[in-house]
Short mmCIF file of C-alpha atoms in Angstrom, two decimals:
data_model
loop_
_atom_site.label_atom_id
_atom_site.label_comp_id
_atom_site.label_asym_id
_atom_site.label_seq_id
_atom_site.Cartn_x
_atom_site.Cartn_y
_atom_site.Cartn_z
CA UNK V 313 33.61 94.83 70.39
CA UNK V 314 35.15 96.86 72.64
CA UNK V 315 33.70 98.86 76.10
CA UNK V 316 33.22 102.01 74.28
CA UNK V 317 30.72 100.24 72.14
CA UNK V 318 28.81 98.01 74.57
CA UNK V 319 28.56 101.28 77.28
CA UNK V 320 27.50 103.40 73.92
CA UNK V 321 24.90 101.22 73.75
CA UNK V 322 23.68 100.58 76.77
CA UNK V 323 23.37 104.28 77.56
CA UNK V 324 21.51 104.54 73.81
CA UNK V 325 18.91 101.86 75.21
CA UNK V 326 18.51 103.40 78.37
CA UNK V 327 18.03 106.78 76.49
CA UNK V 328 15.18 105.27 74.64
CA UNK V 329 13.65 103.63 77.83
CA UNK V 330 13.45 107.11 79.40
CA UNK V 331 12.14 108.38 76.81
CA UNK V 332 9.43 106.21 76.23
CA UNK V 333 8.59 106.63 79.90
CA UNK V 334 8.62 110.55 79.43
CA UNK V 335 6.15 110.26 76.70
CA UNK V 336 3.71 107.46 78.99
CA UNK V 337 3.62 109.85 81.60
CA UNK V 338 3.50 113.55 79.46
CA UNK V 339 6.87 114.46 81.52
CA UNK V 340 8.96 116.58 79.08
CA UNK V 341 11.86 116.73 81.32
CA UNK V 342 12.25 112.78 81.73
CA UNK V 343 12.10 112.74 77.80
CA UNK V 344 14.19 115.28 77.37
CA UNK V 345 17.03 113.34 79.57
CA UNK V 346 16.60 110.45 77.87
CA UNK V 347 17.16 112.35 74.17
CA UNK V 348 20.00 113.66 75.74
CA UNK V 349 20.98 110.19 76.92
CA UNK V 350 20.09 108.16 73.52
CA UNK V 351 22.65 111.04 71.76
CA UNK V 352 25.28 110.29 74.32
CA UNK V 353 25.10 106.81 73.95
CA UNK V 354 25.07 107.01 70.30
CA UNK V 355 28.12 108.98 70.06
CA UNK V 356 30.01 106.47 72.45
CA UNK V 357 28.87 103.79 70.27
CA UNK V 358 30.52 105.55 67.27
CA UNK V 359 33.46 106.68 68.88
CA UNK V 360 33.74 102.80 69.70
CA UNK V 361 32.88 101.44 66.27
CA UNK V 362 35.70 104.28 64.94
CA UNK V 363 38.38 102.51 67.23
CA UNK V 364 37.62 99.17 66.50
CA UNK V 365 38.32 99.85 62.76
CA UNK V 366 41.26 101.96 63.38
CA UNK V 367 42.49 98.47 65.19
CA UNK V 368 41.28 96.54 62.42
CA UNK V 369 43.13 98.12 59.83
CA UNK V 370 46.32 98.16 62.02
CA UNK V 371 46.55 94.49 62.03
CA UNK V 372 45.78 94.12 58.48
CA UNK V 373 48.97 95.93 58.32
#
């Protein structure tokens, strides 16, 4: 697992928590921020996954 995968997964988790807190307290602003954080984390994790796959394919050759 590379740093982009870890960082992305943590950001996703943070966004999920923030989104849940926003729902619980009725704050659409916090809920929206959580959704944005979650999406950004997912993007970074996906980038890390792709980077890892490329690295693996290069090692196989």
